[in-house]
Amino acid sequence: MVIEVRRDVFRLAQVFTISRGSRTEAQVLTVTVTRGGLTGRGECVPYARYGETLDSVEAEIASLPQDVTRAALQGLLPAGAARNAVDCALWDLEAKAAGRRVWDLAGLPAPGPEITAYTLSLATPETMMAQAAKNAFRPLLKVKLGTPDDMPRLEAVRAGAPASTIIVDANEGWTPEVYADLAPHLKRLGVAMVEQPLPAGEDEALLDMARPVPVCADESCHDRTSLPGLAGKYDIANIKLDKTGGLTEALLLRDAALAAGYGIFVGCMVGSSLAMAPAVLLAQGAAFTDLDGPLLLAEDREEPLLFDAQGVHPPSAALWG
């Protein structure tokens, strides 16, 4: 078996801004594993928040034995982007070798479309109202916040999209005081969920705070080892393949989180349809799904995922799995 890594860049349709900064392109790593004339593919997005760079993730992948199995991989690399791309590529290869779809190999029901959020970038209230109005036909909008001055932004989005369900992502940007002040207004404005209001590692304040809307752990939830630390603070676990280190751990985390009483939110980094494809399997029946990465791009993979009024559809075999 041969493992290869390539750097790919996808232009964004517009500048994408969160509380940590802005970007105009998605820089991803594409992993291919080839054996017996068949090739499997996976994609990851190295994330600086977790100490990852393109170089560091490439080095992790290069450290693997060329004959690595998916089972062995779980102990050779930590949860993160590198393991994700290789794990998903191995799933793809296994499916091609078996002549079956990944969901059959994993013992999962055949997937269907899932409604996905569409993310509104952090901007001025006027700009965010315009973004919301332009996308008011979408049933679910995710609003990037995370500053001390977010109330006018949230009011503007609700005015622009009065009928859409809104979820809010603070990206660790609030203090306990800011969140406590905003929380009643989230309820008033019909927000269905707030994601990671406080920094991971500094979220103990949530233990003593009322949760008028469900609170979701993102940066505080990576893999199954994260679950004990969520107790009493969060209601929902955000599962992302680049955090779990691939579909293998993500499916285990989903089962463990559900067993522990958490709701499931399946999220993504800003990547192409190849990165989202395995997550569509994971998102089946989730409380919320945010797999809009391809919708934010100006260009995508060949054989991209289909997005329509029913949501994001499972991948074709030509794309993945």
mmCIF file of C-alpha atoms in Angstrom:
data_model
loop_
_atom_site.group_PDB
_atom_site.id
_atom_site.type_symbol
_atom_site.label_atom_id
_atom_site.label_comp_id
_atom_site.label_asym_id
_atom_site.label_seq_id
_atom_site.Cartn_x
_atom_site.Cartn_y
_atom_site.Cartn_z
ATOM 1 C CA MET A 1 0.000 0.000 0.000
ATOM 2 C CA VAL A 2 1.176 3.526 -0.793
ATOM 3 C CA ILE A 3 0.112 6.587 1.202
ATOM 4 C CA GLU A 4 0.449 9.961 -0.522
ATOM 5 C CA VAL A 5 -0.388 13.497 0.600
ATOM 6 C CA ARG A 6 -1.164 16.540 -1.559
ATOM 7 C CA ARG A 7 -1.890 20.127 -0.603
ATOM 8 C CA ASP A 8 -5.010 21.588 -2.215
ATOM 9 C CA VAL A 9 -6.402 25.102 -2.029
ATOM 10 C CA PHE A 10 -10.051 26.017 -2.613
ATOM 11 C CA ARG A 11 -11.072 29.649 -3.023
ATOM 12 C CA LEU A 12 -13.938 30.819 -0.838
ATOM 13 C CA ALA A 13 -16.955 32.482 -2.367
ATOM 14 C CA GLN A 14 -16.464 35.415 0.036
ATOM 15 C CA VAL A 15 -14.315 36.321 3.014
ATOM 16 C CA PHE A 16 -15.148 34.069 5.963
ATOM 17 C CA THR A 17 -14.701 35.619 9.410
ATOM 18 C CA ILE A 18 -15.000 34.201 12.922
ATOM 19 C CA SER A 19 -13.875 35.695 16.227
ATOM 20 C CA ARG A 20 -10.323 34.380 15.650
ATOM 21 C CA GLY A 21 -9.780 35.940 12.220
ATOM 22 C CA SER A 22 -10.648 35.881 8.501
ATOM 23 C CA ARG A 23 -9.756 33.737 5.520
ATOM 24 C CA THR A 24 -10.251 33.838 1.762
ATOM 25 C CA GLU A 25 -9.342 30.231 0.943
ATOM 26 C CA ALA A 26 -9.474 26.741 2.397
ATOM 27 C CA GLN A 27 -6.094 25.012 2.611
ATOM 28 C CA VAL A 28 -6.545 21.265 2.927
ATOM 29 C CA LEU A 29 -4.532 18.078 2.743
ATOM 30 C CA THR A 30 -5.753 15.318 0.436
ATOM 31 C CA VAL A 31 -4.588 11.814 1.344
ATOM 32 C CA THR A 32 -4.695 8.901 -1.074
ATOM 33 C CA VAL A 33 -4.022 5.281 -0.171
ATOM 34 C CA THR A 34 -3.445 2.907 -3.068
ATOM 35 C CA ARG A 35 -3.399 -0.874 -2.930
ATOM 36 C CA GLY A 36 -4.053 -3.499 -5.588
ATOM 37 C CA GLY A 37 -4.872 -0.899 -8.212
ATOM 38 C CA LEU A 38 -7.550 0.732 -6.045
ATOM 39 C CA THR A 39 -7.311 4.180 -4.426
ATOM 40 C CA GLY A 40 -9.108 5.572 -1.397
ATOM 41 C CA ARG A 41 -9.236 9.283 -0.551
ATOM 42 C CA GLY A 42 -9.639 11.417 2.523
ATOM 43 C CA GLU A 43 -9.325 15.118 3.320
ATOM 44 C CA CYS A 44 -8.411 17.055 6.435
ATOM 45 C CA VAL A 45 -8.122 20.698 7.438
ATOM 46 C CA PRO A 46 -5.207 21.356 9.823
ATOM 47 C CA TYR A 47 -6.368 23.828 12.462
ATOM 48 C CA ALA A 48 -4.056 26.258 14.235
ATOM 49 C CA ARG A 49 -6.373 26.361 17.276
ATOM 50 C CA TYR A 50 -5.293 22.777 17.958
ATOM 51 C CA GLY A 51 -1.627 23.383 17.234
ATOM 52 C CA GLU A 52 -1.805 21.962 13.712
ATOM 53 C CA THR A 53 -0.177 23.235 10.529
ATOM 54 C CA LEU A 54 0.003 21.802 7.023
ATOM 55 C CA ASP A 55 3.624 20.848 7.716
ATOM 56 C CA SER A 56 2.978 19.217 11.091
ATOM 57 C CA VAL A 57 0.045 17.174 9.815
ATOM 58 C CA GLU A 58 2.010 16.059 6.739
ATOM 59 C CA ALA A 59 4.812 14.937 9.032
ATOM 60 C CA GLU A 60 2.395 12.896 11.147
ATOM 61 C CA ILE A 61 1.069 11.144 8.060
ATOM 62 C CA ALA A 62 4.605 10.532 6.753
ATOM 63 C CA SER A 63 5.463 8.771 10.031
ATOM 64 C CA LEU A 64 2.975 5.981 9.340
ATOM 65 C CA PRO A 65 4.007 2.580 8.017
ATOM 66 C CA GLN A 66 2.868 2.149 4.451
ATOM 67 C CA ASP A 67 0.947 -1.001 5.356
ATOM 68 C CA VAL A 68 -1.033 0.617 8.193
ATOM 69 C CA THR A 69 -4.501 -0.752 8.827
ATOM 70 C CA ARG A 70 -7.442 1.277 10.025
ATOM 71 C CA ALA A 71 -7.440 -0.597 13.333
ATOM 72 C CA ALA A 72 -3.726 0.010 13.898
ATOM 73 C CA LEU A 73 -4.045 3.661 12.891
ATOM 74 C CA GLN A 74 -6.130 4.451 15.976
ATOM 75 C CA GLY A 75 -3.134 3.800 18.222
ATOM 76 C CA LEU A 76 -0.458 5.267 15.960
ATOM 77 C CA LEU A 77 -1.784 8.823 15.660
ATOM 78 C CA PRO A 78 -3.692 10.988 18.129
ATOM 79 C CA ALA A 79 -7.152 12.361 17.455
ATOM 80 C CA GLY A 80 -6.783 15.170 14.935
ATOM 81 C CA ALA A 81 -6.549 16.109 11.289
ATOM 82 C CA ALA A 82 -3.808 13.675 10.262
ATOM 83 C CA ARG A 83 -5.589 10.595 11.536
ATOM 84 C CA ASN A 84 -8.858 11.827 10.052
ATOM 85 C CA ALA A 85 -7.615 12.018 6.465
ATOM 86 C CA VAL A 86 -5.932 8.614 6.622
ATOM 87 C CA ASP A 87 -8.846 6.934 8.418
ATOM 88 C CA CYS A 88 -11.369 8.218 5.867
ATOM 89 C CA ALA A 89 -9.095 7.224 2.977
ATOM 90 C CA LEU A 90 -8.833 3.702 4.397
ATOM 91 C CA TRP A 91 -12.622 3.482 4.745
ATOM 92 C CA ASP A 92 -12.906 4.541 1.082
ATOM 93 C CA LEU A 93 -10.330 1.944 0.041
ATOM 94 C CA GLU A 94 -12.098 -0.791 2.007
ATOM 95 C CA ALA A 95 -15.397 0.060 0.327
ATOM 96 C CA LYS A 96 -13.846 -0.058 -3.134
ATOM 97 C CA ALA A 97 -12.127 -3.369 -2.412
ATOM 98 C CA ALA A 98 -15.383 -4.880 -1.136
ATOM 99 C CA GLY A 99 -17.524 -3.389 -3.903
ATOM 100 C CA ARG A 100 -19.877 -2.066 -1.215
ATOM 101 C CA ARG A 101 -20.691 1.305 0.315
ATOM 102 C CA VAL A 102 -19.067 2.398 3.567
ATOM 103 C CA TRP A 103 -22.367 2.413 5.451
ATOM 104 C CA ASP A 104 -22.807 -1.277 4.627
ATOM 105 C CA LEU A 105 -19.316 -2.057 5.914
ATOM 106 C CA ALA A 106 -20.002 -0.071 9.088
ATOM 107 C CA GLY A 107 -23.354 -1.779 9.683
ATOM 108 C CA LEU A 108 -25.264 1.479 9.309
ATOM 109 C CA PRO A 109 -28.623 2.046 7.597
ATOM 110 C CA ALA A 110 -28.485 3.551 4.137
ATOM 111 C CA PRO A 111 -28.175 7.324 4.685
ATOM 112 C CA GLY A 112 -30.503 9.991 3.370
ATOM 113 C CA PRO A 113 -30.299 13.776 3.081
ATOM 114 C CA GLU A 114 -29.925 15.870 6.235
ATOM 115 C CA ILE A 115 -30.827 19.540 6.611
ATOM 116 C CA THR A 116 -27.587 21.462 7.100
ATOM 117 C CA ALA A 117 -26.983 24.853 8.600
ATOM 118 C CA TYR A 118 -25.636 27.660 6.450
ATOM 119 C CA THR A 119 -23.065 29.789 8.257
ATOM 120 C CA LEU A 120 -23.225 33.565 8.407
ATOM 121 C CA SER A 121 -19.777 35.079 8.806
ATOM 122 C CA LEU A 122 -19.015 37.533 11.613
ATOM 123 C CA ALA A 123 -19.441 41.109 10.354
ATOM 124 C CA THR A 124 -21.205 44.362 11.144
ATOM 125 C CA PRO A 125 -24.899 44.119 12.073
ATOM 126 C CA GLU A 126 -25.853 45.684 8.747
ATOM 127 C CA THR A 127 -23.813 43.185 6.760
ATOM 128 C CA MET A 128 -25.094 40.256 8.795
ATOM 129 C CA MET A 129 -28.680 41.379 8.293
ATOM 130 C CA ALA A 130 -28.064 41.447 4.553
ATOM 131 C CA GLN A 131 -26.481 37.979 4.709
ATOM 132 C CA ALA A 132 -29.459 36.702 6.679
ATOM 133 C CA ALA A 133 -31.991 38.210 4.280
ATOM 134 C CA LYS A 134 -30.167 36.694 1.296
ATOM 135 C CA ASN A 135 -30.326 33.262 2.941
ATOM 136 C CA ALA A 136 -33.700 33.583 4.669
ATOM 137 C CA PHE A 137 -35.029 30.733 2.505
ATOM 138 C CA ARG A 138 -32.731 28.324 4.355
ATOM 139 C CA PRO A 139 -34.354 26.494 7.281
ATOM 140 C CA LEU A 140 -31.252 26.596 9.517
ATOM 141 C CA LEU A 141 -28.731 29.429 9.882
ATOM 142 C CA LYS A 142 -25.579 29.302 11.977
ATOM 143 C CA VAL A 143 -24.442 32.709 13.198
ATOM 144 C CA LYS A 144 -20.801 33.385 13.992
ATOM 145 C CA LEU A 145 -20.479 35.623 17.035
ATOM 146 C CA GLY A 146 -17.964 35.826 19.887
ATOM 147 C CA THR A 147 -17.398 39.491 20.757
ATOM 148 C CA PRO A 148 -18.664 41.664 23.628
ATOM 149 C CA ASP A 149 -20.867 43.559 21.154
ATOM 150 C CA ASP A 150 -22.923 40.731 19.653
ATOM 151 C CA MET A 151 -26.450 41.714 20.641
ATOM 152 C CA PRO A 152 -26.996 44.078 17.653
ATOM 153 C CA ARG A 153 -25.672 41.364 15.328
ATOM 154 C CA LEU A 154 -28.090 38.788 16.642
ATOM 155 C CA GLU A 155 -31.029 41.179 16.458
ATOM 156 C CA ALA A 156 -30.045 42.019 12.874
ATOM 157 C CA VAL A 157 -29.889 38.377 11.806
ATOM 158 C CA ARG A 158 -33.289 37.624 13.300
ATOM 159 C CA ALA A 159 -34.757 40.649 11.520
ATOM 160 C CA GLY A 160 -33.218 39.498 8.233
ATOM 161 C CA ALA A 161 -34.399 35.889 8.531
ATOM 162 C CA PRO A 162 -37.506 35.868 10.723
ATOM 163 C CA ALA A 163 -38.576 32.315 9.848
ATOM 164 C CA SER A 164 -35.231 30.478 9.961
ATOM 165 C CA THR A 165 -34.069 28.420 12.918
ATOM 166 C CA ILE A 166 -30.926 30.053 14.300
ATOM 167 C CA ILE A 167 -28.003 28.468 16.081
ATOM 168 C CA VAL A 168 -25.158 30.582 17.442
ATOM 169 C CA ASP A 169 -21.420 29.837 17.549
ATOM 170 C CA ALA A 170 -19.335 32.015 19.868
ATOM 171 C CA ASN A 171 -16.044 30.212 19.067
ATOM 172 C CA GLU A 172 -14.914 30.566 22.710
ATOM 173 C CA GLY A 173 -15.208 34.346 22.382
ATOM 174 C CA TRP A 174 -17.383 35.291 25.373
ATOM 175 C CA THR A 175 -16.630 35.770 29.045
ATOM 176 C CA PRO A 176 -19.024 34.366 31.658
ATOM 177 C CA GLU A 177 -20.353 37.895 32.182
ATOM 178 C CA VAL A 178 -21.031 38.485 28.485
ATOM 179 C CA TYR A 179 -22.707 35.098 28.110
ATOM 180 C CA ALA A 180 -24.865 35.583 31.206
ATOM 181 C CA ASP A 181 -26.053 38.897 29.804
ATOM 182 C CA LEU A 182 -26.800 37.469 26.368
ATOM 183 C CA ALA A 183 -28.387 34.165 27.396
ATOM 184 C CA PRO A 184 -31.934 35.467 28.071
ATOM 185 C CA HIS A 185 -31.897 37.269 24.727
ATOM 186 C CA LEU A 186 -30.897 34.082 22.918
ATOM 187 C CA LYS A 187 -34.089 32.537 24.239
ATOM 188 C CA ARG A 188 -36.155 35.611 23.349
ATOM 189 C CA LEU A 189 -34.882 35.594 19.759
ATOM 190 C CA GLY A 190 -35.651 31.936 19.273
ATOM 191 C CA VAL A 191 -32.055 30.690 19.168
ATOM 192 C CA ALA A 192 -32.141 26.886 19.248
ATOM 193 C CA MET A 193 -28.585 26.277 20.468
ATOM 194 C CA VAL A 194 -25.438 28.143 21.509
ATOM 195 C CA GLU A 195 -22.085 26.593 20.672
ATOM 196 C CA GLN A 196 -18.969 26.905 22.863
ATOM 197 C CA PRO A 197 -19.750 30.221 24.577
ATOM 198 C CA LEU A 198 -16.663 30.087 26.831
ATOM 199 C CA PRO A 199 -13.073 29.006 26.118
ATOM 200 C CA ALA A 200 -12.336 25.304 26.451
ATOM 201 C CA GLY A 201 -10.491 24.768 29.695
ATOM 202 C CA GLU A 202 -12.171 27.842 31.160
ATOM 203 C CA ASP A 203 -15.747 26.622 31.001
ATOM 204 C CA GLU A 204 -16.243 25.661 34.661
ATOM 205 C CA ALA A 205 -18.478 28.731 34.996
ATOM 206 C CA LEU A 206 -21.097 26.867 32.972
ATOM 207 C CA LEU A 207 -21.666 24.562 35.950
ATOM 208 C CA ASP A 208 -23.288 27.403 37.873
ATOM 209 C CA MET A 209 -25.123 29.116 35.017
ATOM 210 C CA ALA A 210 -28.677 28.686 33.802
ATOM 211 C CA ARG A 211 -28.954 27.282 30.279
ATOM 212 C CA PRO A 212 -32.107 28.836 28.789
ATOM 213 C CA VAL A 213 -31.075 27.367 25.429
ATOM 214 C CA PRO A 214 -29.082 24.142 24.938
ATOM 215 C CA VAL A 215 -25.301 24.606 25.097
ATOM 216 C CA CYS A 216 -23.058 22.670 22.702
ATOM 217 C CA ALA A 217 -19.428 21.678 23.301
ATOM 218 C CA ASP A 218 -17.169 22.197 20.301
ATOM 219 C CA GLU A 219 -13.594 23.016 21.291
ATOM 220 C CA SER A 220 -14.305 21.194 24.573
ATOM 221 C CA CYS A 221 -15.241 17.947 22.779
ATOM 222 C CA HIS A 222 -12.745 16.015 20.651
ATOM 223 C CA ASP A 223 -13.162 12.283 21.177
ATOM 224 C CA ARG A 224 -14.611 9.873 23.737
ATOM 225 C CA THR A 225 -12.075 10.936 26.357
ATOM 226 C CA SER A 226 -13.711 14.401 26.338
ATOM 227 C CA LEU A 227 -17.112 13.216 27.536
ATOM 228 C CA PRO A 228 -16.497 13.146 31.315
ATOM 229 C CA GLY A 229 -15.416 16.806 31.203
ATOM 230 C CA LEU A 230 -18.706 17.892 29.611
ATOM 231 C CA ALA A 231 -20.925 16.772 32.473
ATOM 232 C CA GLY A 232 -23.067 19.525 33.940
ATOM 233 C CA LYS A 233 -21.834 22.101 31.435
ATOM 234 C CA TYR A 234 -23.158 21.025 28.048
ATOM 235 C CA ASP A 235 -26.262 19.492 26.540
ATOM 236 C CA ILE A 236 -24.958 18.703 23.043
ATOM 237 C CA ALA A 237 -21.668 17.364 21.659
ATOM 238 C CA ASN A 238 -20.275 18.766 18.418
ATOM 239 C CA ILE A 239 -18.596 15.935 16.520
ATOM 240 C CA LYS A 240 -16.148 16.896 13.769
ATOM 241 C CA LEU A 241 -14.010 14.396 11.898
ATOM 242 C CA ASP A 242 -10.940 16.613 12.119
ATOM 243 C CA LYS A 243 -11.281 16.581 15.907
ATOM 244 C CA THR A 244 -12.088 12.898 16.406
ATOM 245 C CA GLY A 245 -9.396 11.767 14.007
ATOM 246 C CA GLY A 246 -11.696 10.157 11.485
ATOM 247 C CA LEU A 247 -14.980 8.341 11.009
ATOM 248 C CA THR A 248 -13.942 5.345 13.112
ATOM 249 C CA GLU A 249 -13.689 7.319 16.359
ATOM 250 C CA ALA A 250 -16.514 9.666 15.378
ATOM 251 C CA LEU A 251 -19.019 6.804 15.209
ATOM 252 C CA LEU A 252 -17.850 5.542 18.602
ATOM 253 C CA LEU A 253 -18.081 9.051 20.076
ATOM 254 C CA ARG A 254 -21.591 9.472 18.706
ATOM 255 C CA ASP A 255 -22.750 6.251 20.326
ATOM 256 C CA ALA A 256 -21.081 7.093 23.641
ATOM 257 C CA ALA A 257 -22.455 10.642 23.669
ATOM 258 C CA LEU A 258 -25.986 9.447 22.969
ATOM 259 C CA ALA A 259 -25.680 6.823 25.700
ATOM 260 C CA ALA A 260 -24.579 9.566 28.112
ATOM 261 C CA GLY A 261 -27.652 11.645 27.261
ATOM 262 C CA TYR A 262 -26.100 14.267 24.978
ATOM 263 C CA GLY A 263 -27.637 15.527 21.772
ATOM 264 C CA ILE A 264 -25.502 15.312 18.638
ATOM 265 C CA PHE A 265 -24.348 18.167 16.428
ATOM 266 C CA VAL A 266 -22.220 17.179 13.433
ATOM 267 C CA GLY A 267 -19.975 20.024 12.335
ATOM 268 C CA CYS A 268 -17.134 20.682 9.935
ATOM 269 C CA MET A 269 -14.121 22.785 9.168
ATOM 270 C CA VAL A 270 -14.186 24.820 5.934
ATOM 271 C CA GLY A 271 -13.289 22.168 3.380
ATOM 272 C CA SER A 272 -14.483 20.516 0.203
ATOM 273 C CA SER A 273 -17.143 17.893 -0.468
ATOM 274 C CA LEU A 274 -14.542 15.173 0.114
ATOM 275 C CA ALA A 275 -14.155 16.301 3.736
ATOM 276 C CA MET A 276 -17.930 16.446 4.281
ATOM 277 C CA ALA A 277 -18.776 13.108 2.641
ATOM 278 C CA PRO A 278 -17.987 10.781 5.585
ATOM 279 C CA ALA A 279 -19.701 13.197 7.983
ATOM 280 C CA VAL A 280 -23.011 12.788 6.130
ATOM 281 C CA LEU A 281 -23.112 9.225 7.480
ATOM 282 C CA LEU A 282 -22.392 10.514 10.965
ATOM 283 C CA ALA A 283 -25.113 13.173 10.718
ATOM 284 C CA GLN A 284 -28.016 10.790 10.248
ATOM 285 C CA GLY A 285 -30.612 11.674 12.873
ATOM 286 C CA ALA A 286 -28.424 14.330 14.540
ATOM 287 C CA ALA A 287 -30.121 17.160 16.399
ATOM 288 C CA PHE A 288 -28.240 19.655 14.213
ATOM 289 C CA THR A 289 -25.982 19.324 11.191
ATOM 290 C CA ASP A 290 -23.510 21.875 9.862
ATOM 291 C CA LEU A 291 -21.826 20.464 6.751
ATOM 292 C CA ASP A 292 -21.956 23.623 4.661
ATOM 293 C CA GLY A 293 -18.249 23.802 3.829
ATOM 294 C CA PRO A 294 -18.809 23.297 0.079
ATOM 295 C CA LEU A 295 -21.507 25.996 0.066
ATOM 296 C CA LEU A 296 -18.886 28.507 1.230
ATOM 297 C CA LEU A 297 -16.468 27.654 -1.604
ATOM 298 C CA ALA A 298 -16.088 29.212 -5.042
ATOM 299 C CA GLU A 299 -14.844 25.823 -6.320
ATOM 300 C CA ASP A 300 -15.184 22.211 -5.216
ATOM 301 C CA ARG A 301 -14.188 18.624 -6.041
ATOM 302 C CA GLU A 302 -15.384 16.784 -9.093
ATOM 303 C CA GLU A 303 -18.518 14.783 -8.246
ATOM 304 C CA PRO A 304 -19.393 17.163 -5.375
ATOM 305 C CA LEU A 305 -22.043 16.544 -2.769
ATOM 306 C CA LEU A 306 -25.589 17.470 -3.732
ATOM 307 C CA PHE A 307 -27.256 20.208 -1.696
ATOM 308 C CA ASP A 308 -30.929 20.957 -2.267
ATOM 309 C CA ALA A 309 -34.099 21.722 -0.332
ATOM 310 C CA GLN A 310 -33.866 18.317 1.382
ATOM 311 C CA GLY A 311 -30.395 19.122 2.676
ATOM 312 C CA VAL A 312 -27.003 17.567 2.008
ATOM 313 C CA HIS A 313 -27.218 14.172 0.293
ATOM 314 C CA PRO A 314 -24.956 11.163 0.800
ATOM 315 C CA PRO A 315 -21.887 11.061 -1.450
ATOM 316 C CA SER A 316 -21.731 9.272 -4.749
ATOM 317 C CA ALA A 317 -19.267 6.361 -4.885
ATOM 318 C CA ALA A 318 -17.177 8.451 -7.270
ATOM 319 C CA LEU A 319 -16.604 11.039 -4.538
ATOM 320 C CA TRP A 320 -16.105 8.800 -1.505
ATOM 321 C CA GLY A 321 -17.190 5.609 0.167
#
